PDB file of C-alpha atoms in Angstrom:
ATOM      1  CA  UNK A   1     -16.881   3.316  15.774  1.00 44.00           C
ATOM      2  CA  UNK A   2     -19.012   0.290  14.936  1.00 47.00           C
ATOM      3  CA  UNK A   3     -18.004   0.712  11.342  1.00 48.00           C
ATOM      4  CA  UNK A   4     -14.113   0.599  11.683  1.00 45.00           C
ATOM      5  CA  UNK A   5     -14.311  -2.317  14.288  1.00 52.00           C
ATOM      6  CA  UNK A   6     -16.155  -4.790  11.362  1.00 69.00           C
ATOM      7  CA  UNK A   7     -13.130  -3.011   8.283  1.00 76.00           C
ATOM      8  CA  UNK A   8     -10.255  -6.203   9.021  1.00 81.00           C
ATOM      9  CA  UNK A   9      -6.605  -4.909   9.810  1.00 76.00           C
ATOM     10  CA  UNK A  10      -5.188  -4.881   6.193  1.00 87.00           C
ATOM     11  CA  UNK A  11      -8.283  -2.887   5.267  1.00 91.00           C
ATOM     12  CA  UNK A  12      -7.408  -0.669   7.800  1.00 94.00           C
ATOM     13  CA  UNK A  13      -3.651  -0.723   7.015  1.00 95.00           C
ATOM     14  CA  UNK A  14      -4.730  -0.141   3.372  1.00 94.00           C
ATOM     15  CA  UNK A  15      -6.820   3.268   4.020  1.00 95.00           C
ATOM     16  CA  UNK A  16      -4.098   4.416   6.361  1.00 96.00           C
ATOM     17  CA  UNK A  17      -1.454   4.031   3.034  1.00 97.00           C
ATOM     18  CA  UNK A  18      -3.695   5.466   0.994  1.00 96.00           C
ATOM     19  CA  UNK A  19      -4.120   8.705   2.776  1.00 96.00           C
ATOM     20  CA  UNK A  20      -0.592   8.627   3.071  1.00 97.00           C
ATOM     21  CA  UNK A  21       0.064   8.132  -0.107  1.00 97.00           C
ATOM     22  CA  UNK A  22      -2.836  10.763  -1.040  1.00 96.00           C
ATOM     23  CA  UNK A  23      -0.482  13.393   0.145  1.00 95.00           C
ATOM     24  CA  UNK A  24       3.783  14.816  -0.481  1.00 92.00           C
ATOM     25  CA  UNK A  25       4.085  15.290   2.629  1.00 93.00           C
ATOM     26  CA  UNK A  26       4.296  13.365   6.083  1.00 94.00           C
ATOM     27  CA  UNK A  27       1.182  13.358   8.420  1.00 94.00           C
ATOM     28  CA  UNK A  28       0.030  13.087  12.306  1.00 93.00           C
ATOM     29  CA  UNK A  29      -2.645  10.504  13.488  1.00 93.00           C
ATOM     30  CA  UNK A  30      -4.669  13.067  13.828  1.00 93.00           C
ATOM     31  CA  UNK A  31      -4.400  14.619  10.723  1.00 94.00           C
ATOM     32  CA  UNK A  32      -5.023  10.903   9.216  1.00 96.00           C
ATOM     33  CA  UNK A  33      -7.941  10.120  11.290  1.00 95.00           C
ATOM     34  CA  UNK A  34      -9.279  13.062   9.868  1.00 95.00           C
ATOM     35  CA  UNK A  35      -9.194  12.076   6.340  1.00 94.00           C
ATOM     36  CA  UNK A  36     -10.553   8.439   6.944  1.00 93.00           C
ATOM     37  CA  UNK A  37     -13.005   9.421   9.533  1.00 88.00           C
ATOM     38  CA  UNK A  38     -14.754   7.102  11.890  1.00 87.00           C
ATOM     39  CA  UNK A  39     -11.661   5.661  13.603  1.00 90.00           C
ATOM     40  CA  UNK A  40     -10.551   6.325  17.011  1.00 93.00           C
ATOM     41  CA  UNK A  41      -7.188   8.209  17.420  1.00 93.00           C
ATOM     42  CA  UNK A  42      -6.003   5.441  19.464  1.00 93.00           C
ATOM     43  CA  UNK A  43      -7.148   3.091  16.586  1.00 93.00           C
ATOM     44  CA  UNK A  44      -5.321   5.085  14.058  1.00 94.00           C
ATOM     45  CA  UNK A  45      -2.072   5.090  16.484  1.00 93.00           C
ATOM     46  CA  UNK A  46      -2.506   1.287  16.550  1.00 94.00           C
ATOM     47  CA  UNK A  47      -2.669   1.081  12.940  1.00 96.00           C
ATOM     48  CA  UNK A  48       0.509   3.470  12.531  1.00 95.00           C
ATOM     49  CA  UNK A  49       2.745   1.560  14.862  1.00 94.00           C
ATOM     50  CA  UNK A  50       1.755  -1.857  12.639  1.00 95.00           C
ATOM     51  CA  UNK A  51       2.970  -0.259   9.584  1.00 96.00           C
ATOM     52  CA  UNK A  52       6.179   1.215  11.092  1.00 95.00           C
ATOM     53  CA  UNK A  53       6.673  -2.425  12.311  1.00 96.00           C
ATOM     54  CA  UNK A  54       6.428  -4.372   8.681  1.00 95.00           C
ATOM     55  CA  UNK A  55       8.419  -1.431   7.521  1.00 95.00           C
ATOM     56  CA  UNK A  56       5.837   0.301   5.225  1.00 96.00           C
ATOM     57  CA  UNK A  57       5.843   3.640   6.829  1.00 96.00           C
ATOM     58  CA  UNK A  58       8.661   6.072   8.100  1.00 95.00           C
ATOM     59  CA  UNK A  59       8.372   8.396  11.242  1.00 92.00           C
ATOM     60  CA  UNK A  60       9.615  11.964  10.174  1.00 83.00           C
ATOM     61  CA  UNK A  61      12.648  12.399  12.838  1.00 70.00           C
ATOM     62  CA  UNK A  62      13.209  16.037  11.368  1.00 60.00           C
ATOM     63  CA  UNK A  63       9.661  17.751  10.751  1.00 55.00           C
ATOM     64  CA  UNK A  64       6.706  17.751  12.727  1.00 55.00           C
ATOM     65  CA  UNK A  65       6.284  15.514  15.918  1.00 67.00           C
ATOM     66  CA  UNK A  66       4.640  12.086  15.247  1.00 84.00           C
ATOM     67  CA  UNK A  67       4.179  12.504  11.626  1.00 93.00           C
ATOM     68  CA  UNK A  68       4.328   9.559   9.322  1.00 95.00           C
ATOM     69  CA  UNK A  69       4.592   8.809   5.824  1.00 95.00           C
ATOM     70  CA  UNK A  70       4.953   5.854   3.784  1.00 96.00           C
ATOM     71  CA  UNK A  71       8.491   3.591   2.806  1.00 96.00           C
ATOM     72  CA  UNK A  72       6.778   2.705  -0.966  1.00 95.00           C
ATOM     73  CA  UNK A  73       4.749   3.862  -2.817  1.00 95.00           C
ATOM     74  CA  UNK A  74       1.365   1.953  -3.706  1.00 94.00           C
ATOM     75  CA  UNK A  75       3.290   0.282  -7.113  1.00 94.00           C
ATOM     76  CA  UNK A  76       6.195  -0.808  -5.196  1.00 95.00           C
ATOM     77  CA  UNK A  77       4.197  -2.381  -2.271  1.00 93.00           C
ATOM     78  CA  UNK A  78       1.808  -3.935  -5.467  1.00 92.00           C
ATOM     79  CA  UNK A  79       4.575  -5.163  -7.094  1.00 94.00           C
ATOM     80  CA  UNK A  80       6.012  -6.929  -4.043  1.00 93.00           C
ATOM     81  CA  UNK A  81       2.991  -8.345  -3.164  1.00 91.00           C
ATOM     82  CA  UNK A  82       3.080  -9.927  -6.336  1.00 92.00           C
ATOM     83  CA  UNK A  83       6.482 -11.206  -5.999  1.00 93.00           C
ATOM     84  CA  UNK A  84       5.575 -13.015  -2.980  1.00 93.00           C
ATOM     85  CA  UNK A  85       2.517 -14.563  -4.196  1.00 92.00           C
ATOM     86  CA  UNK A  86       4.374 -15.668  -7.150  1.00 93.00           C
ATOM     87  CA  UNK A  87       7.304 -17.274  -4.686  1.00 94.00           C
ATOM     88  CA  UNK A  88       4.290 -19.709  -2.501  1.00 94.00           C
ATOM     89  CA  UNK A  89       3.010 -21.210  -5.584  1.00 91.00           C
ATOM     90  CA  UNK A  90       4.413 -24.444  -6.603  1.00 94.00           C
ATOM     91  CA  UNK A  91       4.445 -23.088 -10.472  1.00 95.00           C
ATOM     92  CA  UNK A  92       5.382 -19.507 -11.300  1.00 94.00           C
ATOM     93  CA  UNK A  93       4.986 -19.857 -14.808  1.00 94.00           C
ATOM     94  CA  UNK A  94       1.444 -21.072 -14.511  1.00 94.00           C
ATOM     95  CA  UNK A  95       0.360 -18.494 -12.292  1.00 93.00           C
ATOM     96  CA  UNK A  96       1.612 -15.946 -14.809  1.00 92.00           C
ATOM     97  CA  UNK A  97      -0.515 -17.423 -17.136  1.00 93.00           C
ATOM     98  CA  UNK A  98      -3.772 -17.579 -15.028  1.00 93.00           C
ATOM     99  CA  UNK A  99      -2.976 -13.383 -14.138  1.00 92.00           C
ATOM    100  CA  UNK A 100      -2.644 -12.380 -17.849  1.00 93.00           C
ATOM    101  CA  UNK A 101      -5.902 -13.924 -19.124  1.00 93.00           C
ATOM    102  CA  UNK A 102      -7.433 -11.474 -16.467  1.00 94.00           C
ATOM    103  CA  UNK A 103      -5.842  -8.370 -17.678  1.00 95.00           C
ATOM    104  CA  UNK A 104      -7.690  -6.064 -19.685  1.00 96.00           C
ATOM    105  CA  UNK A 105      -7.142  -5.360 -23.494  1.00 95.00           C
ATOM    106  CA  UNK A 106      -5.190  -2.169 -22.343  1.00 97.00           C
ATOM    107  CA  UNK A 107      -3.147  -4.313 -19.240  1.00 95.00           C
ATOM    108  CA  UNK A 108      -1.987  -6.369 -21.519  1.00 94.00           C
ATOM    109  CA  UNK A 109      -0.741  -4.110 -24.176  1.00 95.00           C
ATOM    110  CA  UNK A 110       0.783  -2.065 -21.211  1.00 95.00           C
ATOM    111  CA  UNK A 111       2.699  -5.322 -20.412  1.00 93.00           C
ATOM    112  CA  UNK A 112       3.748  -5.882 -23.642  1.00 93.00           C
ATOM    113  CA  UNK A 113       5.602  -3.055 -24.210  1.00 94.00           C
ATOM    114  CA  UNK A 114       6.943  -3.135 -20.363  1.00 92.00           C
ATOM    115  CA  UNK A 115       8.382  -6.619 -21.308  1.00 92.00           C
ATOM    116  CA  UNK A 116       9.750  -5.142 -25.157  1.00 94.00           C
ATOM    117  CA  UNK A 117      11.470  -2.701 -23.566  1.00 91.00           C
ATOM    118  CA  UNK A 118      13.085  -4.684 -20.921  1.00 85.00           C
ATOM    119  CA  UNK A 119      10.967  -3.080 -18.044  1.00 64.00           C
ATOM    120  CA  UNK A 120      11.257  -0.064 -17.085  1.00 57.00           C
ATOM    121  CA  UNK A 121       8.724   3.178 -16.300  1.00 58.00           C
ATOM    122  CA  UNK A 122       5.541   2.288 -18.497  1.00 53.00           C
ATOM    123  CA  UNK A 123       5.513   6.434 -19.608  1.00 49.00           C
TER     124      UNK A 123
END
């Protein structure tokens, strides 16, 4: 317990999605708290009812009782986090900038052909 009380929220929120997001189908808190490990079932209940809150997971009305699974999946909830950093910065075009001179040799050649093809899936 001492380790998940010093692991902030959003890390918490972040190992939650990616067990969810580990998985095709929905799961309980206790089947979560299982694959994390080392957080309380009340803790992982907490953590559940935050994400249903800001939207980023569903309860499953129809299957099993309590089970959860996420709204997005980890490159939509990237790519809006993105967005929204982009939108508090005085200079979107600058910011671009500064985030391409840290991609990697293959990021950027990923990009490129994203942006030649008008978007899209990058497969």
């Amino acid at each position: 317990m001492a380790r998940a009380e010093r692991r902030s929220a959003g890390e918490l929120e972040s190992e939650v999605l990616a067990a969810l997001w580990a998985t095709d189908r929905p799961l309980t808190p206790a089947e979560i708290q299982t694959e994390i490990g080392g957080l309380a079932y009340n803790t992982v209940h907490t953590i559940l009812k935050r994400l249903y809150d800001k939207g980023l997971v569903l309860r499953d009305a129809d299957g099993r009782r309590g089970a959860y699974r996420p709204s997005k999946n980890a490159a939509e909830l990237t790519a809006e986090a993105m967005r929204r950093a982009l939108d508090r910065g005085p200079d979107r075009i600058a910011a671009l900038q500064q985030f391409v001179t840290g991609l990697s040799r293959e990021e950027e050649r990923a990009l490129r052909e994203l942006l030649a093809r008008g978007g899209g899936d990058p497969g």
